[in-house]
GROMACS .gro file of C-alpha atoms in nm:
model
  422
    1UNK     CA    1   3.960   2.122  -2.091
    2UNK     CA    2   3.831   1.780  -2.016
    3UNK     CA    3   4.057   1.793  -1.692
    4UNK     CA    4   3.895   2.130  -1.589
    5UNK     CA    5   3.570   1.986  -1.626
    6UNK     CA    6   3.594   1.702  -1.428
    7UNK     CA    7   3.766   1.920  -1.157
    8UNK     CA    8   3.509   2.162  -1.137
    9UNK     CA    9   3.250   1.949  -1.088
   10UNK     CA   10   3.232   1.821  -0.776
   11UNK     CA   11   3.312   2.192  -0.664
   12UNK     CA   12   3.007   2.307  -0.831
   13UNK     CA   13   2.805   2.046  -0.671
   14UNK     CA   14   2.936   2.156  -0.347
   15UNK     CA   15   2.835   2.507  -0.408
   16UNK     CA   16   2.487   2.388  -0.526
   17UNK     CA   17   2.454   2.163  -0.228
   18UNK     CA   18   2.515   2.480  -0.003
   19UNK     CA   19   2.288   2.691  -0.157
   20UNK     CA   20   2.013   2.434  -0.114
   21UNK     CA   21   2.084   2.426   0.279
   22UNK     CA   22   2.122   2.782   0.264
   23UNK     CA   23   1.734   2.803   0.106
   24UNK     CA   24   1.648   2.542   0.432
   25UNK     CA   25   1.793   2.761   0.662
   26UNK     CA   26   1.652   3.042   0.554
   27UNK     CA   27   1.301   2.877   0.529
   28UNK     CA   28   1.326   2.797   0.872
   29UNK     CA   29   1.187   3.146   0.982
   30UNK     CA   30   0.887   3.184   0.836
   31UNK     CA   31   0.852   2.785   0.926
   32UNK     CA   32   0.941   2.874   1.299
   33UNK     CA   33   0.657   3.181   1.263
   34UNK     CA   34   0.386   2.951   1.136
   35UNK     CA   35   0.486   2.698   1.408
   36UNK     CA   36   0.417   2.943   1.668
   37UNK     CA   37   0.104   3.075   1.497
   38UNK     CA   38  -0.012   2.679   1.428
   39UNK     CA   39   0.109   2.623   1.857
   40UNK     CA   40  -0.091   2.967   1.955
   41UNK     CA   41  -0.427   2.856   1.734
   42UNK     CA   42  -0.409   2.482   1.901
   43UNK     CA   43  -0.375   2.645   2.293
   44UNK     CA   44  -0.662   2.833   2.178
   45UNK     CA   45  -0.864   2.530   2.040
   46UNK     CA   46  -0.796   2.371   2.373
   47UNK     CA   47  -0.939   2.618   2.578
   48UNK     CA   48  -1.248   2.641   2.371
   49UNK     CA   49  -1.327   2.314   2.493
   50UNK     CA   50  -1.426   2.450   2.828
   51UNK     CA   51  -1.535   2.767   2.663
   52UNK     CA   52  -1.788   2.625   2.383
   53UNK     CA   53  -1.741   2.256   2.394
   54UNK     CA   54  -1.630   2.363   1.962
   55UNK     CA   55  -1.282   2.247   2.097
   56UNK     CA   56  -1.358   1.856   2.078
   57UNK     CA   57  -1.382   1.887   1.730
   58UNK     CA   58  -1.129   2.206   1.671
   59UNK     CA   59  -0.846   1.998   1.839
   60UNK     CA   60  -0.820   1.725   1.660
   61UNK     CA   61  -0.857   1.902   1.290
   62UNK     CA   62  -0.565   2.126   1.458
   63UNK     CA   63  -0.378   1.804   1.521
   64UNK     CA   64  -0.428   1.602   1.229
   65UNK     CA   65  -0.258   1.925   1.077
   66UNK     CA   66   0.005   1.976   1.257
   67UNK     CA   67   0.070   1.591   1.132
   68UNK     CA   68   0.080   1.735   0.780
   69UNK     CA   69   0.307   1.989   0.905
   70UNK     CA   70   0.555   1.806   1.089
   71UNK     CA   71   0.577   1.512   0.800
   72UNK     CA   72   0.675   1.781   0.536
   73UNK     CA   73   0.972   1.857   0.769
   74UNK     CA   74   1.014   1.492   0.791
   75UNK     CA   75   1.087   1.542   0.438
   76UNK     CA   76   1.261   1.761   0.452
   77UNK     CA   77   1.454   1.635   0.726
   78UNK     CA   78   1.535   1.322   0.539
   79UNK     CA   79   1.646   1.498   0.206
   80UNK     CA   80   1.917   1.646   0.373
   81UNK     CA   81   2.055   1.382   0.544
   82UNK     CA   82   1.997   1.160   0.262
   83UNK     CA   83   1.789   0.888   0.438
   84UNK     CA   84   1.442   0.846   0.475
   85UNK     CA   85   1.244   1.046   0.796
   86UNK     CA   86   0.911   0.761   0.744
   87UNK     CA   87   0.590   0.984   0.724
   88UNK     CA   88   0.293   0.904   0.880
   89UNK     CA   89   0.009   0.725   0.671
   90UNK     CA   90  -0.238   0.651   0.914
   91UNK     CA   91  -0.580   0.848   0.879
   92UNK     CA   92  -0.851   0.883   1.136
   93UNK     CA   93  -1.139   0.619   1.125
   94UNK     CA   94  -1.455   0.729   1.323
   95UNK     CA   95  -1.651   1.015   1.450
   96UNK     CA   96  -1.482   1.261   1.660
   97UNK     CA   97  -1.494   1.073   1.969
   98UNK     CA   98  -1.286   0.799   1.799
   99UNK     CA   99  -1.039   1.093   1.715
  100UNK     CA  100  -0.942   1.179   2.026
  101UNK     CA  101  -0.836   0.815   2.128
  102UNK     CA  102  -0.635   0.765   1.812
  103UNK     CA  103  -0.486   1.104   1.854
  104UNK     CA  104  -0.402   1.072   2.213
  105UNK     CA  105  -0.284   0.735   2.182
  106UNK     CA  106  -0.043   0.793   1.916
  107UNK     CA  107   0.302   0.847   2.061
  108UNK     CA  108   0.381   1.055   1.774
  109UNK     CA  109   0.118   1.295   1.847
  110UNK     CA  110   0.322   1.404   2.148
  111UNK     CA  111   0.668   1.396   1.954
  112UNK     CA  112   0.478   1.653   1.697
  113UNK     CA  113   0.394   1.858   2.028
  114UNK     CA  114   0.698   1.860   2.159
  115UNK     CA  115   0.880   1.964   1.816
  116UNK     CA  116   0.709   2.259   1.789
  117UNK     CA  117   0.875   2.460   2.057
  118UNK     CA  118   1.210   2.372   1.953
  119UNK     CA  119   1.159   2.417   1.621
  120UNK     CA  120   1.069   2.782   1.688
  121UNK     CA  121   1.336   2.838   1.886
  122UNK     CA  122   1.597   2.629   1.708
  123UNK     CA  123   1.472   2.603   1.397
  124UNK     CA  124   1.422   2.985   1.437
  125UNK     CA  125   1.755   3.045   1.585
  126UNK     CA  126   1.960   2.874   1.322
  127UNK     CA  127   1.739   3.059   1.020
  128UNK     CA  128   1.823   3.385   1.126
  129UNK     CA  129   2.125   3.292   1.176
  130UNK     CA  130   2.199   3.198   0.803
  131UNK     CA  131   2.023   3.536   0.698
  132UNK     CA  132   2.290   3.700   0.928
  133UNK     CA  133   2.557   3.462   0.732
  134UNK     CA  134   2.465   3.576   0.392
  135UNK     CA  135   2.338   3.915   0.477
  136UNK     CA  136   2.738   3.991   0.495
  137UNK     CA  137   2.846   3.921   0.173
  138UNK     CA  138   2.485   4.134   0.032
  139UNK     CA  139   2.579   4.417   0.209
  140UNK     CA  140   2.945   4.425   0.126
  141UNK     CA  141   2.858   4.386  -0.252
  142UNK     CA  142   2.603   4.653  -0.220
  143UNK     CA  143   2.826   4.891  -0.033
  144UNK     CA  144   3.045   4.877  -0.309
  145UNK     CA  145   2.717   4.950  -0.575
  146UNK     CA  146   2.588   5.200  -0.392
  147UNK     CA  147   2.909   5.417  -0.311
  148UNK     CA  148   2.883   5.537  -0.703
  149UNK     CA  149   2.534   5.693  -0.666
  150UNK     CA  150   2.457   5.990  -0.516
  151UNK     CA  151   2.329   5.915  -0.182
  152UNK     CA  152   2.631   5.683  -0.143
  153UNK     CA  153   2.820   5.898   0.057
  154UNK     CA  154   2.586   5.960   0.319
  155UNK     CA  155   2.539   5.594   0.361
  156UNK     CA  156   2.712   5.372   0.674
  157UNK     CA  157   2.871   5.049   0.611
  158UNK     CA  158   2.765   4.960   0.954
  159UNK     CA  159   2.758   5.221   1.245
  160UNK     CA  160   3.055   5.429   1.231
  161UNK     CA  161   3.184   5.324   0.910
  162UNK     CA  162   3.062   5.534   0.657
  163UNK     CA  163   3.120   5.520   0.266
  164UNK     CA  164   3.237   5.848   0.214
  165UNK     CA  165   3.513   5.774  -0.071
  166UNK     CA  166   3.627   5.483  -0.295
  167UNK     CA  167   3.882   5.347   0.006
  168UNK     CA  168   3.631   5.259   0.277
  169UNK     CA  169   3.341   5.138   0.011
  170UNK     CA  170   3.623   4.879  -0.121
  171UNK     CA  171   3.814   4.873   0.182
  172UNK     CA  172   3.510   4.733   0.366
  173UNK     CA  173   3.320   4.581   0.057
  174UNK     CA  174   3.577   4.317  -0.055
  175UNK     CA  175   3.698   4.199   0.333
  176UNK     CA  176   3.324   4.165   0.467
  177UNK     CA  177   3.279   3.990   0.063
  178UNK     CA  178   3.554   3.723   0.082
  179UNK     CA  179   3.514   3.686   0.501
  180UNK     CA  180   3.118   3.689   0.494
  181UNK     CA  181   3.155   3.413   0.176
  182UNK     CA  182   3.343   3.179   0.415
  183UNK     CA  183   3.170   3.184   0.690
  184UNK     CA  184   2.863   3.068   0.493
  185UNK     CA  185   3.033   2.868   0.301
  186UNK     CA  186   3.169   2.680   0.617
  187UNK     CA  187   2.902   2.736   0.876
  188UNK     CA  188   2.559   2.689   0.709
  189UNK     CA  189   2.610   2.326   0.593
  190UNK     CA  190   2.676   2.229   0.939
  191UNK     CA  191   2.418   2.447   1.082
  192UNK     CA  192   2.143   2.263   0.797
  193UNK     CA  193   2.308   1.920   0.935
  194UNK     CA  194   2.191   2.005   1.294
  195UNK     CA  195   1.851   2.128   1.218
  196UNK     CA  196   1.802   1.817   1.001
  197UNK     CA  197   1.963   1.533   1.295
  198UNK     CA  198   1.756   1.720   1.592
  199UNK     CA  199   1.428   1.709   1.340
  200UNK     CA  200   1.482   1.333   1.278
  201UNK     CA  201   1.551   1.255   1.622
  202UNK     CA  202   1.219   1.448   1.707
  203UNK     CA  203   1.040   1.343   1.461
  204UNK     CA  204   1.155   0.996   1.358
  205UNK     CA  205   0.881   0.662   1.450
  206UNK     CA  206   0.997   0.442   1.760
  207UNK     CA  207   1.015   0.128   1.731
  208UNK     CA  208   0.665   0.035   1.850
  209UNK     CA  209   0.494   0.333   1.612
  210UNK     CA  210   0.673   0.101   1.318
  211UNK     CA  211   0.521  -0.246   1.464
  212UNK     CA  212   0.200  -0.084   1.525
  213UNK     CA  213   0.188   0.059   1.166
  214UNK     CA  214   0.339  -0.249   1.021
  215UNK     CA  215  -0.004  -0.466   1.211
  216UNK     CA  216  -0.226  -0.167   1.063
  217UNK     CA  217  -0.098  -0.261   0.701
  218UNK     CA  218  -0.115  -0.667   0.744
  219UNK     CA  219  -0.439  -0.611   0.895
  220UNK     CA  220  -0.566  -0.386   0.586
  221UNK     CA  221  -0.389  -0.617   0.316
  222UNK     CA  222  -0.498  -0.930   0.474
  223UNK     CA  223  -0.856  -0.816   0.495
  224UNK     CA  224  -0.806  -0.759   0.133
  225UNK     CA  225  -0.722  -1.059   0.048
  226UNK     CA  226  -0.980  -1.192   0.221
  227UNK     CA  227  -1.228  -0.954   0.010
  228UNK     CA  228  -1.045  -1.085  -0.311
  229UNK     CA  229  -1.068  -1.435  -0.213
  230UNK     CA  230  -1.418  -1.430  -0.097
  231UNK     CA  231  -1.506  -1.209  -0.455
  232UNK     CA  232  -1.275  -1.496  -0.688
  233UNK     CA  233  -1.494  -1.769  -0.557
  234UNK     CA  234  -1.818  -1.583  -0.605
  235UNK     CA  235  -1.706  -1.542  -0.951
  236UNK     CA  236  -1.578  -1.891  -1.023
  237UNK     CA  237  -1.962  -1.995  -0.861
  238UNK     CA  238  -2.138  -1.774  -1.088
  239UNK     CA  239  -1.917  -1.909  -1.410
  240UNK     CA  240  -2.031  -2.276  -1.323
  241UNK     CA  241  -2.400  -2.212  -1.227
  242UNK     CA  242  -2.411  -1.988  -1.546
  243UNK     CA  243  -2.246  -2.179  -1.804
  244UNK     CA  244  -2.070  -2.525  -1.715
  245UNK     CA  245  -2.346  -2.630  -1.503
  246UNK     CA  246  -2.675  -2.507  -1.775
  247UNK     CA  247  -2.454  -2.688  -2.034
  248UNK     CA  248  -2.440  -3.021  -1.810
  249UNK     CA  249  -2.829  -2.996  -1.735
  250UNK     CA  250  -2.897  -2.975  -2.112
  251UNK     CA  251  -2.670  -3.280  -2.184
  252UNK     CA  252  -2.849  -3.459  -1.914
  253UNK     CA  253  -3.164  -3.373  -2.081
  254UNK     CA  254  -3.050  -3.476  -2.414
  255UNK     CA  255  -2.911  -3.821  -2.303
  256UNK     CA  256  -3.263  -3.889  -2.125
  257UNK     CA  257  -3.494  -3.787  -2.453
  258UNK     CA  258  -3.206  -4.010  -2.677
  259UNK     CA  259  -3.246  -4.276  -2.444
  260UNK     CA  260  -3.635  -4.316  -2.469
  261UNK     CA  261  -3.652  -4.282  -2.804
  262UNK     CA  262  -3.319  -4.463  -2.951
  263UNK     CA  263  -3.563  -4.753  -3.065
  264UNK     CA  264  -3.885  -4.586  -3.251
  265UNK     CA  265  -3.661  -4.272  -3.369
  266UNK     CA  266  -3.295  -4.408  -3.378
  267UNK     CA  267  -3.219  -4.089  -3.617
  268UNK     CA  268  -3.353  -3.821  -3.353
  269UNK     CA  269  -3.142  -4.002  -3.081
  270UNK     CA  270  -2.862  -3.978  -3.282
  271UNK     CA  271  -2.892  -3.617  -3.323
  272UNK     CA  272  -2.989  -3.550  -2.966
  273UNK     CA  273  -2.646  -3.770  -2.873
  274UNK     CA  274  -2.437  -3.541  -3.120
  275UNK     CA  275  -2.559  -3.233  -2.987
  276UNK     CA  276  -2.477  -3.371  -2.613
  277UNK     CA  277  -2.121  -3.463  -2.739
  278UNK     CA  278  -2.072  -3.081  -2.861
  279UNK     CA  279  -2.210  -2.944  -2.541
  280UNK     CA  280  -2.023  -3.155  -2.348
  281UNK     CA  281  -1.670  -3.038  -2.537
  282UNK     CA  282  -1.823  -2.675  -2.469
  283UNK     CA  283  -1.819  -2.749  -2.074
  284UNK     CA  284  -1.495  -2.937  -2.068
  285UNK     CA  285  -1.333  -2.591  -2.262
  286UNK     CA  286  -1.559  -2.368  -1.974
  287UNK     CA  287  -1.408  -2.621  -1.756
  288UNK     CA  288  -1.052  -2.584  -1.821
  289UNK     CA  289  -1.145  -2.214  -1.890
  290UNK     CA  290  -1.230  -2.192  -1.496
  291UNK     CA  291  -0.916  -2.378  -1.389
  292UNK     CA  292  -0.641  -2.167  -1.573
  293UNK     CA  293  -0.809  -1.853  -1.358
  294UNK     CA  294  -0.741  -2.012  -1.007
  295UNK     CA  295  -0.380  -2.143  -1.160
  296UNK     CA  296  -0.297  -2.129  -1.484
  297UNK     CA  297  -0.153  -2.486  -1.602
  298UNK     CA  298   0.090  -2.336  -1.786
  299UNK     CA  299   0.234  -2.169  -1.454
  300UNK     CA  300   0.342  -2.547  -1.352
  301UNK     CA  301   0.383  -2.670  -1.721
  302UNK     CA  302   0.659  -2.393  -1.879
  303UNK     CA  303   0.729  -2.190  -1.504
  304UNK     CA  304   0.673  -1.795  -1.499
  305UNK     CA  305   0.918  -1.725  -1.833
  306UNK     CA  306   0.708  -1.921  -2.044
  307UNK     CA  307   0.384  -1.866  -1.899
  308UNK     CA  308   0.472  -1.453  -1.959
  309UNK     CA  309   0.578  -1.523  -2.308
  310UNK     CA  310   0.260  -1.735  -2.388
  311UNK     CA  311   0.036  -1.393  -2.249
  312UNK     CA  312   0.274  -1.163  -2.461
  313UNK     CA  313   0.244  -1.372  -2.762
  314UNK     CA  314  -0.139  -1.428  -2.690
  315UNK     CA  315  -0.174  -0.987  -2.625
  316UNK     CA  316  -0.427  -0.819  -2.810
  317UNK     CA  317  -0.226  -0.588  -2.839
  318UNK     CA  318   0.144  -0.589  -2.977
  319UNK     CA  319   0.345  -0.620  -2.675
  320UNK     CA  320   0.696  -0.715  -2.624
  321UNK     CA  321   0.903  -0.892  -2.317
  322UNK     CA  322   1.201  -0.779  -2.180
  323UNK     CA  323   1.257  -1.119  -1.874
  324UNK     CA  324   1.550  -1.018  -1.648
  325UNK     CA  325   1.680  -1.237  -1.390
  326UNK     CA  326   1.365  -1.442  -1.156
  327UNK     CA  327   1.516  -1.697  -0.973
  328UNK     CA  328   1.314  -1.958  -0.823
  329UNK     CA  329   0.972  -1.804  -0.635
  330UNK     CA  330   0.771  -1.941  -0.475
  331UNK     CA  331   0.440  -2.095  -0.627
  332UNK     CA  332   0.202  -1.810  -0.504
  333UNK     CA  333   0.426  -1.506  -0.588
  334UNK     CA  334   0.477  -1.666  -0.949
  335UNK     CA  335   0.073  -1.655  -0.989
  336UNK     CA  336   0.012  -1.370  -0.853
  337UNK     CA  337   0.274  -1.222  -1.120
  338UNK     CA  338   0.168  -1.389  -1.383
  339UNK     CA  339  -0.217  -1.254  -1.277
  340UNK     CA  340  -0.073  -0.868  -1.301
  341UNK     CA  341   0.011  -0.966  -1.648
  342UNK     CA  342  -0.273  -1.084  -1.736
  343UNK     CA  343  -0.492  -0.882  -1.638
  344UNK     CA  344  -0.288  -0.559  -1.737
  345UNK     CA  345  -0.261  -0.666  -2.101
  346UNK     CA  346  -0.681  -0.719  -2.068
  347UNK     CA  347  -0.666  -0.343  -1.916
  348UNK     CA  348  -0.459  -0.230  -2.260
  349UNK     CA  349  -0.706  -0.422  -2.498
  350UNK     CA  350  -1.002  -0.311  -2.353
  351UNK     CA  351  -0.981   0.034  -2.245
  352UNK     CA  352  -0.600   0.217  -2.324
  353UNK     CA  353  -0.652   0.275  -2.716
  354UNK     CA  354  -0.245   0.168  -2.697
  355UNK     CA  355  -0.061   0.067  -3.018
  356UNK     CA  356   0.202  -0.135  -2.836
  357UNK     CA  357   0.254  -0.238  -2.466
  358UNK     CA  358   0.594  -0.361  -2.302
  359UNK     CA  359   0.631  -0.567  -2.017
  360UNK     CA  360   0.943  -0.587  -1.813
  361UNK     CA  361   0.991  -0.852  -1.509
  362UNK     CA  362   1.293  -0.871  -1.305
  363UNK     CA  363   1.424  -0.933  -1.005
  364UNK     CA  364   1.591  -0.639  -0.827
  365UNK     CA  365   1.764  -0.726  -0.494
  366UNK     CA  366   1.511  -0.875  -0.269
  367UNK     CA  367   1.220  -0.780  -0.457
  368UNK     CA  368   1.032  -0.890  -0.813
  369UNK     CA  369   0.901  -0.637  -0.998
  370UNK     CA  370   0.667  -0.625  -1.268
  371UNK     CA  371   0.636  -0.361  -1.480
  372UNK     CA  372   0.337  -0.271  -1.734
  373UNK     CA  373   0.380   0.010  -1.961
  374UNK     CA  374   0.123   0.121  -2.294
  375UNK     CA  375   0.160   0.427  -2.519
  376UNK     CA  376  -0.243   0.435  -2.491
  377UNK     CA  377  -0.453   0.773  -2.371
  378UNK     CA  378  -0.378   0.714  -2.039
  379UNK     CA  379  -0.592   0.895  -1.719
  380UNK     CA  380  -0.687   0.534  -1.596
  381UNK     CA  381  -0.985   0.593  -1.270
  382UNK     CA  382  -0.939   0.271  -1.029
  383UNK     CA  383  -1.317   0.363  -0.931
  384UNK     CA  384  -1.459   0.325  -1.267
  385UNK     CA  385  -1.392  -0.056  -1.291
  386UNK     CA  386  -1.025  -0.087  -1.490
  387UNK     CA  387  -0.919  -0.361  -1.320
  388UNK     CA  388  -0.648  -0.179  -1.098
  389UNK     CA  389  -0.823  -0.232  -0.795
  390UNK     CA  390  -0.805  -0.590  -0.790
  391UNK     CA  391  -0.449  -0.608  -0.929
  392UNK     CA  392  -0.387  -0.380  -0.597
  393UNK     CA  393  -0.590  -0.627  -0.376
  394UNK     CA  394  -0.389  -0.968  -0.512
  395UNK     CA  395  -0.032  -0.767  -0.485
  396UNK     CA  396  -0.118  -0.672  -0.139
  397UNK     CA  397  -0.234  -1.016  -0.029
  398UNK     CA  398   0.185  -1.089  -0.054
  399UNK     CA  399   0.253  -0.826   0.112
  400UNK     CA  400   0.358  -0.642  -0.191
  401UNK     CA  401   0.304  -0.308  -0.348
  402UNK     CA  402   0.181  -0.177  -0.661
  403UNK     CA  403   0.156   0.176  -0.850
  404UNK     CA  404   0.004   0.340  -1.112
  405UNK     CA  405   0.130   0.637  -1.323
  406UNK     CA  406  -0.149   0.734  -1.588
  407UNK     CA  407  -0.117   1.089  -1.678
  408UNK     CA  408  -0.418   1.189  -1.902
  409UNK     CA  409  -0.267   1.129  -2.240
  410UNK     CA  410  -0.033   0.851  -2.150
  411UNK     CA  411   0.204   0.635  -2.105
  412UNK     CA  412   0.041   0.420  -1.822
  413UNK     CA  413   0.281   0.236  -1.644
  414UNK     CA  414   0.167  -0.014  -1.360
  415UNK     CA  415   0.432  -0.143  -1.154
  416UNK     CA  416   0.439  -0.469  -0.882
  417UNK     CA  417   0.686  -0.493  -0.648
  418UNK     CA  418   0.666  -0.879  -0.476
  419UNK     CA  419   0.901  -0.939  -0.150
  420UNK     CA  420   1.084  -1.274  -0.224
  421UNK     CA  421   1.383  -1.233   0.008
  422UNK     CA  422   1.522  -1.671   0.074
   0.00000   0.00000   0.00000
């Protein structure tokens, strides 16, 4: 039995694997019909420039979906050949007149152009095609159906071969069953291969689309760390006007009056010099406070493991540490980790409801990731001030990458992914 199993399985997976191409295939015509519709609606666009001038604005929307359209084929693409076909993140920044220069100087704009005819010939071609494929075994299996009903007999096989009696139904039924089987069996997985290599060649970024995106992202990420940078030293100048600096004015203050009257009233000078000793132990813990936030001590004291088992330990709420393999990072990779923690386990405490949080850090390949998961209410908005946004900002900064899954009614699970390739 166990034998049977184990045989049958990667048999079955075949079969599923075929029917999924077959489903491609077959989606291909109606995805060929909308291409031409989508290819008829932009000519049209682009004539209604010199018509109505409405064209400078009706082109672009048309192209900016067509990018839609071609990067779900992209997908689609990629799924079947089991790599990734890279989509196309970039939006459109400006007014319309910007449009038109991003548009027309995007090399992939004319790659998405110059798919669409193909793909409604080829991509049309090969779908009807596969219909064709499994329309034979259909037929063959409803040729031998239908014979038993009364209109049977008066029904044609194909032209010329009519289903007059039980020897033609089955005599053409189970050949055209077992042949048109085969042929689909064989053909369409090849035929899905094709469509999927000729979309990805189409389709697929050059290499100076992936050098221009990859300057789009450093630019973006590095103007957010600026933004974070610029916004952690506002902060660390409001915490020492605010508090360390009012408490040193008032033990200034203090240590004058004591001063001036430590002869006639050696009591109240005394008291003055005990309350300046408190406030100055206040502004030495605001002090130390303030330097843990730009790097924690403990970072350089214990190294990442202990610094994350310190924050667990120190959690609001119950959390626990699973610590996989780190290997030696570097200094500013180990911070910015130990921030995500940090400031994740606030995020639980002050806004999740959870019970219990678990953090997990390990190193996978190239790559650290740190991963923040509560069993709290979940739905977490980055615009409504939960901290996300600036655990983004600080992840990007390293070139990383961070996401959040927060379905309303929980888990939340943030996740940080930190290159640290040697």
């Amino acid at each position: 039995m166990i034998g049977m199993t184990t045989k049958g399985t990667p048999v079955r997976a075949h079969l599923g694997a075929v029917g999924r191409r077959a489903l491609v295939l077959v989606g291909l015509v109606p995805s060929a019909m909308i291409t031409l519709f989508a290819g008829i609606a932009l000519l049209i666009s682009a004539m209604m420039i010199v018509a109505a001038g409405i064209g400078l604005v009706l082109v672009p929307l048309a192209l900016v979906a067509l990018r839609g359209w071609t990067d779900l084929h992209r997908v689609l693409a990629g799924r079947l050949l089991g790599r990734e076909v890279p989509v196309r993140s970039r939006g459109l920044r400006g007014g319309v007149g910007s449009w038109w220069k991003q548009l027309l100087g995007d090399r992939a704009t004319y790659r998405d152009l110059l798919w669409m005819p193909l793909q409604v010939v080829v991509g049309g071609a090969l779908g009807l095609a596969a219909m064709l494929l499994l329309g034979i075994p259909v037929v063959s299996v409803a040729a031998m159906v239908l014979w038993w009903l009364p209109i049977g007999a008066e029904l044609q096989y194909l032209p010329g071969f009519a289903m007059g009696d039980p020897l033609s139904a089955y005599g053409l039924g189970i050949p055209g069953l077992l042949l048109g089987s085969l042929l689909a069996y064989k053909l369409i997985p090849p035929m899905a291969q094709a469509w999927a290599e000729l979309t990805a060649r189409l389709l697929h970024e050059s290499t100076v689309d992936a050098l221009e995106k990859r300057v789009d992202v450093l630019t973006e990420t590095r103007a957010d760390a600026l933004h974070a940078h610029n916004a952690e030293l506002r902060r660390i100048e409001r915490d020492l006007h605010d508090g360390t600096q009012a408490k040193l004015v008032s033990i200034s203050l203090r240590l004058g009056i004591a001063q001036q009257v430590v002869r006639e009233e050696p009591e109240t000078a005394l008291t003055l010099m005990s309350e300046a000793q408190q406030r100055t132990d206040s502004a030495m813990a605001e002090l130390r406070t303030i330097a843990r936030t730009i790097y924690p001590p403990i970072l350089a004291d214990r190294g990442l493991t202990g610094a994350l088992h310190s924050l667990v330990a120190d959690s609001g709420v119950p959390a626990h540490l699973e610590l996989g393999e780190v290997g030696a990072l570097p200094a500013a990779i180990e911070a910015a980790a130990y921030f995500v923690v940090a400031e994740s386990l606030a995020n639980v405490g002050k806004h999740s409801g959870a019970s219990f949080a678990l953090v997990s850090v390990g190193r996978i390949d190239d790559h650290l990731r740190v991963s923040i998961t509560d069993d709290g209410r979940g739905g977490i908005e980055e615009s409504r001030g939960s901290g996300v946004t600036g655990i983004r900002r600080r992840v990007a900064a390293l070139d990383g990458r961070t996401t959040v899954d927060s379905p309303v009614g929980g888990p939340t699970t943030v996740t940080a992914e930190f290159p640290c390739a040697p």
